[in-house]
C-alpha cells in the first residue's frame, strides 16, 4: 500500500515537473500539491512548490508552505513510527528500554533522528520571516510629486533632414 502511494506520488511529481518546465506554473503547483497529498514525505514535490513561490516572490505564501511541509512531514514520520511500533511490538519493547538508557529518545518517545530536509526548511523559514519582519516599506509615489513634476520637453533636431517620400510609381518600375 505504501509503495503504491509512493509510486503514484512520484508519477504526479513527474507530470507536474513537466508542466513547470513547459511554463505552466499554476498547473504544476496543483500537481505538486496532489503529489504531497498522496505522499507527504515526497521532499521533491515540497521543494518544487517552495521554488515556485520563491520565483513569484510571494514570501508569506512560501513561509506558510514551509510551515505546512514541516508539520506534514513530521506527522507522517511519527505516524510511520507508531505503525512500526504496533507491528513490531516485541522488538520495540526490548529496544525502547535500551534507547531510553542510552538517551536516544526524545521526550515525546520518538527516536532522536536527524532529518536534513527539516533543518533546511527551518533555516529557510527563519530567513524568510526575518526578511519579512525587517523589510523596508516601499516608497509609494505621492500624488503631489506627480502633479508638481514639470513635463519634459522633447528636443527638436532641426539638423536632421526628413526622409524623401517614395511614390507608388517608383516602386512599380
Coordinates of C-alpha atoms in Angstrom, one line a residue:
X1 CA 0.0 0.0 0.0
X2 CA 2.7 2.4 1.0
X3 CA 4.7 1.5 -2.1
X4 CA 1.7 2.2 -4.4
X5 CA 1.2 5.6 -2.7
X6 CA 4.9 6.4 -3.2
X7 CA 4.8 5.4 -6.9
X8 CA 1.6 7.4 -7.5
X9 CA 3.2 10.4 -5.8
X10 CA 6.3 10.1 -8.0
X11 CA 4.2 9.9 -11.1
X12 CA 2.2 13.0 -10.0
X13 CA 5.5 14.8 -9.3
X14 CA 7.0 14.0 -12.7
X15 CA 3.9 15.1 -14.6
X16 CA 3.8 18.4 -12.5
X17 CA 7.5 18.9 -13.3
X18 CA 6.8 18.6 -17.0
X19 CA 4.1 21.2 -16.6
X20 CA 6.5 23.5 -14.8
X21 CA 9.2 23.1 -17.5
X22 CA 6.6 24.0 -20.1
X23 CA 5.9 27.2 -18.3
X24 CA 2.5 26.4 -16.7
X25 CA 3.4 27.1 -13.0
X26 CA -0.2 27.1 -11.8
X27 CA -1.0 23.7 -13.1
X28 CA 2.4 22.5 -11.9
X29 CA 1.7 23.8 -8.4
X30 CA -1.6 21.9 -8.3
X31 CA 0.3 18.7 -9.5
X32 CA 2.9 19.1 -6.7
X33 CA 0.1 19.6 -4.2
X34 CA -1.5 16.3 -5.3
X35 CA 1.8 14.6 -5.0
X36 CA 2.3 15.7 -1.4
X37 CA -1.3 14.9 -0.6
X38 CA -0.6 11.4 -1.8
X39 CA 2.7 11.1 0.0
X40 CA 3.6 13.9 2.5
X41 CA 7.2 12.6 2.6
X42 CA 7.8 13.5 -1.1
X43 CA 10.5 16.0 -0.5
X44 CA 11.0 16.9 -4.1
X45 CA 7.4 18.0 -4.5
X46 CA 7.6 20.2 -1.4
X47 CA 10.8 21.7 -2.7
X48 CA 9.4 22.5 -6.1
X49 CA 6.4 24.2 -4.6
X50 CA 8.8 26.3 -2.4
X51 CA 10.8 27.2 -5.5
X52 CA 7.7 28.3 -7.4
X53 CA 6.7 30.6 -4.6
X54 CA 10.3 31.9 -4.4
X55 CA 10.3 32.7 -8.1
X56 CA 7.0 34.5 -7.9
X57 CA 8.3 36.5 -4.9
X58 CA 5.4 35.6 -2.6
X59 CA 7.3 35.3 0.7
X60 CA 4.4 35.0 3.0
X61 CA 2.9 32.1 1.0
X62 CA 6.4 30.5 1.0
X63 CA 6.6 30.8 4.8
X64 CA 3.1 29.2 5.1
X65 CA 4.0 26.4 2.7
X66 CA 7.2 25.7 4.6
X67 CA 5.3 25.5 7.9
X68 CA 2.8 23.1 6.3
X69 CA 5.6 21.0 4.8
X70 CA 7.4 20.7 8.2
X71 CA 4.2 19.8 10.0
X72 CA 3.0 17.2 7.5
X73 CA 6.5 15.6 7.1
X74 CA 6.9 15.3 10.9
X75 CA 3.3 14.0 11.3
X76 CA 3.9 11.3 8.6
X77 CA 7.2 10.3 10.2
X78 CA 5.6 10.0 13.6
X79 CA 2.7 8.0 12.2
X80 CA 5.0 5.6 10.3
X81 CA 7.0 5.1 13.6
X82 CA 3.8 4.4 15.5
X83 CA 2.7 1.9 12.9
X84 CA 6.1 0.2 13.1
X85 CA 5.9 0.0 16.9
X86 CA 2.5 -1.7 16.6
X87 CA 3.6 -4.3 14.1
X88 CA 6.9 -5.0 15.8
X89 CA 5.8 -4.8 19.4
X90 CA 8.2 -7.4 20.8
X91 CA 11.2 -5.9 19.2
X92 CA 10.1 -2.5 20.2
X93 CA 9.8 -3.4 23.9
X94 CA 13.4 -4.6 24.1
X95 CA 14.9 -1.8 22.1
X96 CA 12.9 1.1 23.7
X97 CA 14.4 0.3 27.1
X98 CA 17.9 0.3 25.7
X99 CA 17.2 3.5 23.7
X100 CA 16.0 5.3 26.9
X101 CA 19.1 4.3 28.8
X102 CA 21.3 5.5 26.0
X103 CA 19.4 8.7 25.7
X104 CA 18.4 8.1 22.1
X105 CA 14.7 9.1 22.6
X106 CA 13.2 12.5 22.6
X107 CA 10.8 13.5 25.4
X108 CA 7.9 12.6 23.1
X109 CA 9.2 9.0 22.9
X110 CA 10.3 9.4 19.2
X111 CA 13.8 8.3 18.4
X112 CA 16.3 11.2 18.0
X113 CA 17.0 11.4 14.3
X114 CA 18.5 13.9 12.0
X115 CA 16.4 15.0 9.1
X116 CA 18.5 17.3 6.9
X117 CA 15.5 18.4 5.0
X118 CA 13.7 19.6 8.1
X119 CA 16.8 21.6 9.1
X120 CA 17.0 23.1 5.7
X121 CA 13.3 24.1 5.7
X122 CA 13.6 25.5 9.2
X123 CA 16.5 27.7 8.1
X124 CA 14.7 28.9 5.0
X125 CA 11.6 29.7 7.1
X126 CA 13.7 31.6 9.7
X127 CA 15.4 33.7 6.9
X128 CA 12.1 34.5 5.2
X129 CA 10.4 35.5 8.5
X130 CA 13.4 37.7 9.3
X131 CA 13.3 39.4 5.8
X132 CA 9.5 39.9 6.0
X133 CA 9.8 41.4 9.5
X134 CA 12.7 43.7 8.7
X135 CA 11.7 44.7 5.1
X136 CA 11.8 48.4 4.4
X137 CA 8.5 49.8 3.4
X138 CA 8.3 50.5 -0.3
X139 CA 8.1 54.2 -1.2
X140 CA 4.8 55.0 -2.8
X141 CA 4.8 57.7 -5.4
X142 CA 2.9 60.6 -3.9
X143 CA 0.3 62.4 -5.9
X144 CA 2.0 65.7 -5.1
X145 CA 5.2 64.6 -6.8
X146 CA 3.4 63.6 -10.0
X147 CA 1.4 66.8 -10.2
X148 CA 4.3 69.1 -9.5
X149 CA 6.6 67.5 -11.9
X150 CA 7.4 69.6 -14.9
X151 CA 6.7 68.0 -18.3
X152 CA 9.8 67.0 -20.2
X153 CA 10.2 68.9 -23.5
X154 CA 11.4 66.9 -26.4
X155 CA 14.4 68.4 -28.3
X156 CA 13.8 69.3 -31.9
X157 CA 16.6 68.1 -34.0
X158 CA 16.5 70.6 -36.9
X159 CA 19.7 69.4 -38.4
X160 CA 18.2 66.1 -39.4
X161 CA 16.8 66.0 -42.9
X162 CA 13.4 64.5 -43.5
X163 CA 13.3 61.2 -45.4
X164 CA 12.1 61.6 -49.0
X165 CA 8.7 60.1 -49.7
X166 CA 8.6 57.2 -52.1
X167 CA 5.9 57.5 -54.7
X168 CA 4.0 54.4 -55.7
X169 CA 5.0 54.9 -59.4
X170 CA 8.7 54.4 -58.5
X171 CA 8.0 51.1 -56.7
X172 CA 6.2 49.7 -59.7
X173 CA 9.1 50.1 -62.2

